[in-house]
């Protein structure tokens, strides 16, 4: 039996060997060729529909469809940032700039740096930029120290979470342009040029085809739906899971598994969330092609159970509920202080 054999390496090293032996770390060029083709067709087809519909309020459903296309392109940029698609960093970088900066107006370099720091310390209140108290607060400790906007919003942040997501698409664009001021951002001229090109092409298309009122309405619907889609894709992954502090010393496997949550739902969920519904497997093996995450799930789940490490998985609605309850609890010190 395996338990009687000498165990070599860390818990993660043993899991990694099992996953590698199953061939799940190998590239999937065929899968990504199909996925890129479908997403490109959706993106181009939606813009073609926009041109055909023309000056009409029927453009509002097109705006919703374009939000879906933008989200799927953003998920492709995510896979590029993790090196899941190509073995060449140069190819990933060029493709990431075209897909992120030009297509959807998201700084590829800024987001990749931010996301890399998140993966290194997920849900760590001092080291993970995704749980920094910029607008929302993620722990009672942050609530006690909150000032300004986070303190104002924090009391009712669970109720405001989904309305605030309507602004996330715009927030990402603003953050992308602000990142251009950082000397540490690589390829700043290319990043800036492509971001400006995106804004000019996007705004130009809207105001050439539509009168100002309809153009602004299209922009509002599109960006709001895009923000909600992204928020509903990324929020279920960690929000509501344990928030780590400097006192928590965990090995790599436990740090990634205990702070992550999988979302069940079958193939449809795989497509909608771009494979991020297998967040535990993704955090353990960020370079694994998204098509292989489903196959890695039973290996990782059974291994965690053999170690007594909690493996969290639930449905999409349940994950949102856990995230909202966590936000409500984190804001309790602010409500108590006001009372």
CSV table of C-alpha atoms in Angstrom, one decimal:
chain,number,residue,atom,x,y,z
A,1,UNK,CA,0.0,0.0,0.0
A,2,UNK,CA,1.1,3.6,-0.7
A,3,UNK,CA,0.9,4.5,3.0
A,4,UNK,CA,3.6,1.9,3.8
A,5,UNK,CA,6.1,3.3,1.2
A,6,UNK,CA,8.5,6.1,2.2
A,7,UNK,CA,7.0,9.5,1.4
A,8,UNK,CA,9.4,11.8,-0.4
A,9,UNK,CA,9.0,15.6,-0.7
A,10,UNK,CA,6.3,17.9,0.5
A,11,UNK,CA,2.6,17.2,0.3
A,12,UNK,CA,2.4,19.4,-2.8
A,13,UNK,CA,5.3,17.6,-4.4
A,14,UNK,CA,3.6,14.2,-4.1
A,15,UNK,CA,0.4,15.6,-5.5
A,16,UNK,CA,2.3,17.3,-8.4
A,17,UNK,CA,3.9,14.0,-9.3
A,18,UNK,CA,0.5,12.3,-9.5
A,19,UNK,CA,-0.9,15.1,-11.7
A,20,UNK,CA,2.1,15.1,-14.0
A,21,UNK,CA,2.0,11.4,-14.4
A,22,UNK,CA,-1.6,11.8,-15.5
A,23,UNK,CA,-0.4,14.1,-18.3
A,24,UNK,CA,-2.5,17.0,-17.1
A,25,UNK,CA,0.3,19.6,-17.2
A,26,UNK,CA,0.7,19.1,-21.0
A,27,UNK,CA,-0.4,21.9,-23.4
A,28,UNK,CA,-3.7,21.6,-25.2
A,29,UNK,CA,-3.2,23.4,-28.6
A,30,UNK,CA,-6.2,21.8,-30.2
A,31,UNK,CA,-8.5,22.9,-27.4
A,32,UNK,CA,-7.2,26.4,-27.4
A,33,UNK,CA,-7.4,26.7,-31.2
A,34,UNK,CA,-11.1,25.9,-31.0
A,35,UNK,CA,-11.7,28.1,-27.9
A,36,UNK,CA,-9.9,31.1,-29.4
A,37,UNK,CA,-11.8,30.6,-32.7
A,38,UNK,CA,-15.2,30.6,-31.0
A,39,UNK,CA,-14.4,33.6,-28.8
A,40,UNK,CA,-13.1,35.5,-31.7
A,41,UNK,CA,-16.2,34.7,-33.7
A,42,UNK,CA,-18.4,35.8,-30.8
A,43,UNK,CA,-16.4,39.1,-30.4
A,44,UNK,CA,-16.4,39.9,-34.2
A,45,UNK,CA,-19.9,38.7,-34.7
A,46,UNK,CA,-21.3,40.9,-31.9
A,47,UNK,CA,-19.6,44.0,-33.4
A,48,UNK,CA,-21.0,43.0,-36.8
A,49,UNK,CA,-24.5,42.8,-35.2
A,50,UNK,CA,-23.9,46.2,-33.7
A,51,UNK,CA,-23.2,47.6,-37.2
A,52,UNK,CA,-26.2,45.9,-38.7
A,53,UNK,CA,-28.7,46.9,-36.1
A,54,UNK,CA,-27.7,50.6,-36.3
A,55,UNK,CA,-29.6,53.4,-34.8
A,56,UNK,CA,-32.1,51.4,-32.7
A,57,UNK,CA,-32.9,50.7,-29.1
A,58,UNK,CA,-32.5,47.0,-30.0
A,59,UNK,CA,-28.8,47.8,-29.5
A,60,UNK,CA,-29.3,47.2,-25.7
A,61,UNK,CA,-29.5,43.4,-26.1
A,62,UNK,CA,-26.4,43.7,-28.3
A,63,UNK,CA,-24.7,45.6,-25.5
A,64,UNK,CA,-25.4,42.6,-23.2
A,65,UNK,CA,-24.0,40.2,-25.7
A,66,UNK,CA,-20.9,42.3,-26.2
A,67,UNK,CA,-20.4,42.2,-22.4
A,68,UNK,CA,-20.3,38.4,-22.6
A,69,UNK,CA,-17.8,38.6,-25.5
A,70,UNK,CA,-15.6,41.0,-23.5
A,71,UNK,CA,-15.7,38.7,-20.5
A,72,UNK,CA,-14.7,35.7,-22.6
A,73,UNK,CA,-11.8,37.6,-24.2
A,74,UNK,CA,-10.7,38.7,-20.7
A,75,UNK,CA,-10.7,35.0,-19.6
A,76,UNK,CA,-8.5,34.2,-22.5
A,77,UNK,CA,-6.1,37.0,-21.4
A,78,UNK,CA,-6.1,35.3,-18.0
A,79,UNK,CA,-5.0,32.0,-19.5
A,80,UNK,CA,-2.3,33.8,-21.5
A,81,UNK,CA,-1.0,35.5,-18.4
A,82,UNK,CA,-0.5,32.0,-16.8
A,83,UNK,CA,1.3,30.6,-19.8
A,84,UNK,CA,-1.4,28.0,-20.4
A,85,UNK,CA,-1.7,28.5,-24.1
A,86,UNK,CA,1.9,28.9,-25.5
A,87,UNK,CA,5.3,27.8,-24.3
A,88,UNK,CA,6.8,31.2,-25.5
A,89,UNK,CA,6.7,34.1,-23.1
A,90,UNK,CA,7.1,36.5,-26.0
A,91,UNK,CA,4.1,35.1,-27.8
A,92,UNK,CA,2.1,35.2,-24.6
A,93,UNK,CA,3.1,38.8,-24.0
A,94,UNK,CA,2.2,40.0,-27.6
A,95,UNK,CA,-1.0,38.1,-27.6
A,96,UNK,CA,-1.9,39.4,-24.1
A,97,UNK,CA,-1.3,43.0,-25.2
A,98,UNK,CA,-3.6,42.5,-28.2
A,99,UNK,CA,-6.3,40.6,-26.4
A,100,UNK,CA,-6.2,42.6,-23.1
A,101,UNK,CA,-5.2,46.2,-24.0
A,102,UNK,CA,-6.5,46.5,-27.6
A,103,UNK,CA,-9.6,44.3,-27.5
A,104,UNK,CA,-11.1,45.0,-24.1
A,105,UNK,CA,-9.1,48.0,-22.7
A,106,UNK,CA,-7.4,46.1,-19.8
A,107,UNK,CA,-3.7,46.6,-19.2
A,108,UNK,CA,-2.2,43.1,-19.6
A,109,UNK,CA,1.0,44.0,-17.7
A,110,UNK,CA,-0.7,45.7,-14.8
A,111,UNK,CA,-3.2,42.9,-14.4
A,112,UNK,CA,-0.6,40.1,-14.7
A,113,UNK,CA,1.5,41.7,-11.9
A,114,UNK,CA,-1.5,42.1,-9.7
A,115,UNK,CA,-2.8,38.6,-10.4
A,116,UNK,CA,0.6,37.0,-9.8
A,117,UNK,CA,0.8,38.6,-6.3
A,118,UNK,CA,-2.7,37.3,-5.6
A,119,UNK,CA,-1.7,33.7,-6.5
A,120,UNK,CA,1.4,33.9,-4.3
A,121,UNK,CA,-0.7,34.8,-1.2
A,122,UNK,CA,-4.4,34.3,-1.9
A,123,UNK,CA,-6.8,35.9,0.6
A,124,UNK,CA,-3.9,37.3,2.7
A,125,UNK,CA,-5.1,40.6,4.0
A,126,UNK,CA,-1.6,42.2,3.9
A,127,UNK,CA,-0.2,40.6,0.7
A,128,UNK,CA,-3.1,39.9,-1.6
A,129,UNK,CA,-4.1,43.0,-3.7
A,130,UNK,CA,-7.5,41.4,-4.3
A,131,UNK,CA,-8.5,41.8,-0.6
A,132,UNK,CA,-7.0,45.2,-0.1
A,133,UNK,CA,-9.5,47.6,1.5
A,134,UNK,CA,-9.8,49.9,-1.5
A,135,UNK,CA,-13.6,50.1,-1.5
A,136,UNK,CA,-14.8,47.0,0.2
A,137,UNK,CA,-13.4,45.5,3.4
A,138,UNK,CA,-12.7,41.8,3.8
A,139,UNK,CA,-12.1,41.3,7.5
A,140,UNK,CA,-13.1,42.8,10.9
A,141,UNK,CA,-9.5,44.0,11.3
A,142,UNK,CA,-9.8,46.0,8.1
A,143,UNK,CA,-13.1,47.4,9.2
A,144,UNK,CA,-11.7,48.7,12.5
A,145,UNK,CA,-9.0,50.5,10.6
A,146,UNK,CA,-11.2,51.7,7.7
A,147,UNK,CA,-11.4,55.4,6.8
A,148,UNK,CA,-13.2,57.3,4.1
A,149,UNK,CA,-15.1,55.5,1.4
A,150,UNK,CA,-14.5,51.9,2.7
A,151,UNK,CA,-15.8,53.0,6.1
A,152,UNK,CA,-18.9,54.6,4.6
A,153,UNK,CA,-19.6,51.6,2.3
A,154,UNK,CA,-18.5,48.9,4.7
A,155,UNK,CA,-21.6,49.1,6.9
A,156,UNK,CA,-23.9,48.0,4.1
A,157,UNK,CA,-21.3,46.5,1.7
A,158,UNK,CA,-23.1,43.1,1.3
A,159,UNK,CA,-26.2,44.9,0.0
A,160,UNK,CA,-24.1,47.1,-2.2
A,161,UNK,CA,-21.8,44.4,-3.6
A,162,UNK,CA,-23.7,43.6,-6.9
A,163,UNK,CA,-24.6,47.3,-7.6
A,164,UNK,CA,-20.9,48.1,-7.2
A,165,UNK,CA,-19.9,45.4,-9.6
A,166,UNK,CA,-21.6,47.4,-12.4
A,167,UNK,CA,-18.7,49.8,-12.1
A,168,UNK,CA,-16.0,47.1,-12.2
A,169,UNK,CA,-15.5,47.3,-15.9
A,170,UNK,CA,-14.8,51.0,-15.7
A,171,UNK,CA,-12.7,50.6,-12.7
A,172,UNK,CA,-10.4,48.1,-14.5
A,173,UNK,CA,-9.9,50.6,-17.3
A,174,UNK,CA,-9.2,53.5,-15.0
A,175,UNK,CA,-6.7,51.3,-13.1
A,176,UNK,CA,-5.1,50.3,-16.4
A,177,UNK,CA,-4.4,53.9,-17.3
A,178,UNK,CA,-3.2,54.8,-13.8
A,179,UNK,CA,-0.7,51.9,-14.0
A,180,UNK,CA,1.0,53.6,-17.0
A,181,UNK,CA,2.5,56.0,-14.5
A,182,UNK,CA,4.4,53.2,-12.8
A,183,UNK,CA,8.1,53.0,-14.0
A,184,UNK,CA,8.0,49.3,-13.1
A,185,UNK,CA,5.4,48.5,-15.7
A,186,UNK,CA,7.0,46.7,-18.6
A,187,UNK,CA,6.3,47.8,-22.2
A,188,UNK,CA,4.7,51.0,-21.1
A,189,UNK,CA,4.7,52.7,-24.6
A,190,UNK,CA,3.0,49.7,-26.2
A,191,UNK,CA,0.6,49.3,-23.3
A,192,UNK,CA,-0.4,53.0,-23.4
A,193,UNK,CA,-0.7,53.1,-27.2
A,194,UNK,CA,-2.9,50.0,-27.3
A,195,UNK,CA,-5.1,51.3,-24.4
A,196,UNK,CA,-5.6,54.6,-26.2
A,197,UNK,CA,-6.4,52.8,-29.5
A,198,UNK,CA,-9.0,50.7,-27.7
A,199,UNK,CA,-10.8,53.8,-26.3
A,200,UNK,CA,-10.7,55.6,-29.6
A,201,UNK,CA,-12.0,52.6,-31.6
A,202,UNK,CA,-14.6,51.8,-29.0
A,203,UNK,CA,-15.9,55.3,-28.5
A,204,UNK,CA,-15.7,56.0,-32.3
A,205,UNK,CA,-17.8,53.0,-33.1
A,206,UNK,CA,-20.5,53.9,-30.6
A,207,UNK,CA,-20.8,57.6,-31.6
A,208,UNK,CA,-20.5,57.0,-35.4
A,209,UNK,CA,-23.3,54.4,-35.4
A,210,UNK,CA,-25.5,55.8,-32.6
A,211,UNK,CA,-26.7,59.3,-31.6
A,212,UNK,CA,-25.2,60.5,-28.3
A,213,UNK,CA,-28.1,59.4,-26.1
A,214,UNK,CA,-28.2,55.9,-27.4
A,215,UNK,CA,-24.4,55.7,-27.5
A,216,UNK,CA,-24.2,56.6,-23.8
A,217,UNK,CA,-27.0,54.1,-22.9
A,218,UNK,CA,-25.2,51.4,-24.9
A,219,UNK,CA,-21.9,52.2,-23.0
A,220,UNK,CA,-23.7,52.1,-19.6
A,221,UNK,CA,-25.4,48.8,-20.3
A,222,UNK,CA,-22.3,47.2,-21.8
A,223,UNK,CA,-19.9,48.2,-19.1
A,224,UNK,CA,-22.3,47.4,-16.3
A,225,UNK,CA,-23.0,43.9,-17.6
A,226,UNK,CA,-19.3,43.3,-18.3
A,227,UNK,CA,-18.4,44.3,-14.7
A,228,UNK,CA,-21.1,42.1,-13.2
A,229,UNK,CA,-20.0,39.1,-15.3
A,230,UNK,CA,-16.4,39.5,-14.3
A,231,UNK,CA,-17.4,40.0,-10.6
A,232,UNK,CA,-19.6,36.9,-10.7
A,233,UNK,CA,-16.7,34.9,-12.2
A,234,UNK,CA,-14.0,35.9,-9.8
A,235,UNK,CA,-15.9,36.6,-6.5
A,236,UNK,CA,-17.0,32.9,-5.9
A,237,UNK,CA,-13.4,31.8,-6.0
A,238,UNK,CA,-12.1,33.2,-2.7
A,239,UNK,CA,-14.7,35.6,-1.1
A,240,UNK,CA,-16.1,34.0,2.0
A,241,UNK,CA,-13.1,31.7,2.4
A,242,UNK,CA,-10.6,32.2,5.3
A,243,UNK,CA,-8.7,35.4,5.3
A,244,UNK,CA,-5.1,34.9,6.3
A,245,UNK,CA,-2.9,37.1,8.4
A,246,UNK,CA,0.8,37.3,9.2
A,247,UNK,CA,0.3,34.8,12.0
A,248,UNK,CA,-0.9,32.1,9.6
A,249,UNK,CA,2.0,30.0,8.5
A,250,UNK,CA,0.8,27.4,6.0
A,251,UNK,CA,2.6,25.3,3.4
A,252,UNK,CA,1.9,25.9,-0.3
A,253,UNK,CA,-0.8,23.3,-0.7
A,254,UNK,CA,-2.8,24.3,2.3
A,255,UNK,CA,-2.4,28.0,1.6
A,256,UNK,CA,-3.9,27.5,-1.9
A,257,UNK,CA,-6.6,24.9,-1.0
A,258,UNK,CA,-8.0,26.4,2.2
A,259,UNK,CA,-8.5,29.8,0.7
A,260,UNK,CA,-10.1,28.6,-2.5
A,261,UNK,CA,-13.5,27.3,-3.5
A,262,UNK,CA,-14.7,25.3,-6.5
A,263,UNK,CA,-18.0,26.0,-8.1
A,264,UNK,CA,-20.0,23.0,-9.4
A,265,UNK,CA,-22.2,23.1,-12.4
A,266,UNK,CA,-21.0,20.9,-15.2
A,267,UNK,CA,-19.9,21.8,-18.7
A,268,UNK,CA,-22.0,25.0,-18.9
A,269,UNK,CA,-20.2,26.4,-15.8
A,270,UNK,CA,-16.9,25.4,-17.4
A,271,UNK,CA,-17.6,27.6,-20.4
A,272,UNK,CA,-19.2,30.5,-18.5
A,273,UNK,CA,-16.4,30.8,-16.0
A,274,UNK,CA,-13.6,29.8,-18.3
A,275,UNK,CA,-12.4,26.9,-16.1
A,276,UNK,CA,-12.1,29.2,-13.0
A,277,UNK,CA,-14.8,27.2,-11.4
A,278,UNK,CA,-12.0,24.7,-10.6
A,279,UNK,CA,-10.3,27.3,-8.5
A,280,UNK,CA,-8.5,24.9,-6.2
A,281,UNK,CA,-6.9,23.1,-9.0
A,282,UNK,CA,-6.1,26.3,-10.8
A,283,UNK,CA,-4.3,27.8,-7.8
A,284,UNK,CA,-2.3,24.6,-7.2
A,285,UNK,CA,-1.3,24.4,-10.9
A,286,UNK,CA,-1.8,27.9,-12.5
A,287,UNK,CA,0.0,26.8,-15.7
A,288,UNK,CA,-2.4,23.9,-16.3
A,289,UNK,CA,-4.6,24.3,-19.4
A,290,UNK,CA,-8.2,25.1,-18.3
A,291,UNK,CA,-9.4,22.0,-20.2
A,292,UNK,CA,-7.5,19.8,-17.9
A,293,UNK,CA,-8.7,21.2,-14.6
A,294,UNK,CA,-11.9,19.1,-14.6
A,295,UNK,CA,-9.7,16.0,-14.9
A,296,UNK,CA,-7.4,17.1,-12.1
A,297,UNK,CA,-10.3,17.7,-9.8
A,298,UNK,CA,-10.9,14.1,-8.5
A,299,UNK,CA,-7.1,13.6,-8.1
A,300,UNK,CA,-6.8,16.8,-6.0
A,301,UNK,CA,-10.0,16.2,-4.1
A,302,UNK,CA,-9.1,12.6,-3.1
A,303,UNK,CA,-5.6,13.6,-2.2
A,304,UNK,CA,-6.8,16.5,0.1
A,305,UNK,CA,-9.2,14.1,1.8
A,306,UNK,CA,-6.4,11.7,2.5
A,307,UNK,CA,-4.5,14.5,4.2
A,308,UNK,CA,-7.5,15.7,6.1
A,309,UNK,CA,-7.3,19.1,4.2
A,310,UNK,CA,-10.8,20.6,3.7
A,311,UNK,CA,-11.8,20.8,0.0
A,312,UNK,CA,-14.6,23.3,-0.5
A,313,UNK,CA,-17.0,23.0,-3.4
A,314,UNK,CA,-20.6,24.3,-3.9
A,315,UNK,CA,-23.0,25.7,-6.4
A,316,UNK,CA,-22.7,29.2,-7.9
A,317,UNK,CA,-25.6,30.7,-5.9
A,318,UNK,CA,-24.3,29.1,-2.7
A,319,UNK,CA,-20.9,30.6,-3.4
A,320,UNK,CA,-22.4,34.1,-3.8
A,321,UNK,CA,-24.3,33.6,-0.6
A,322,UNK,CA,-21.1,32.7,1.3
A,323,UNK,CA,-19.4,35.7,-0.1
A,324,UNK,CA,-22.2,38.1,0.8
A,325,UNK,CA,-22.4,36.7,4.4
A,326,UNK,CA,-18.7,37.2,4.8
A,327,UNK,CA,-18.9,40.8,3.6
A,328,UNK,CA,-21.8,41.4,6.0
A,329,UNK,CA,-19.8,39.9,8.9
A,330,UNK,CA,-16.7,41.9,8.0
A,331,UNK,CA,-18.6,45.1,8.3
A,332,UNK,CA,-20.0,44.3,11.7
A,333,UNK,CA,-17.5,46.5,13.7
A,334,UNK,CA,-18.6,49.5,11.6
A,335,UNK,CA,-22.3,48.9,12.3
A,336,UNK,CA,-21.6,48.4,16.0
A,337,UNK,CA,-19.6,51.6,16.2
A,338,UNK,CA,-22.4,53.5,14.5
A,339,UNK,CA,-25.0,52.1,16.9
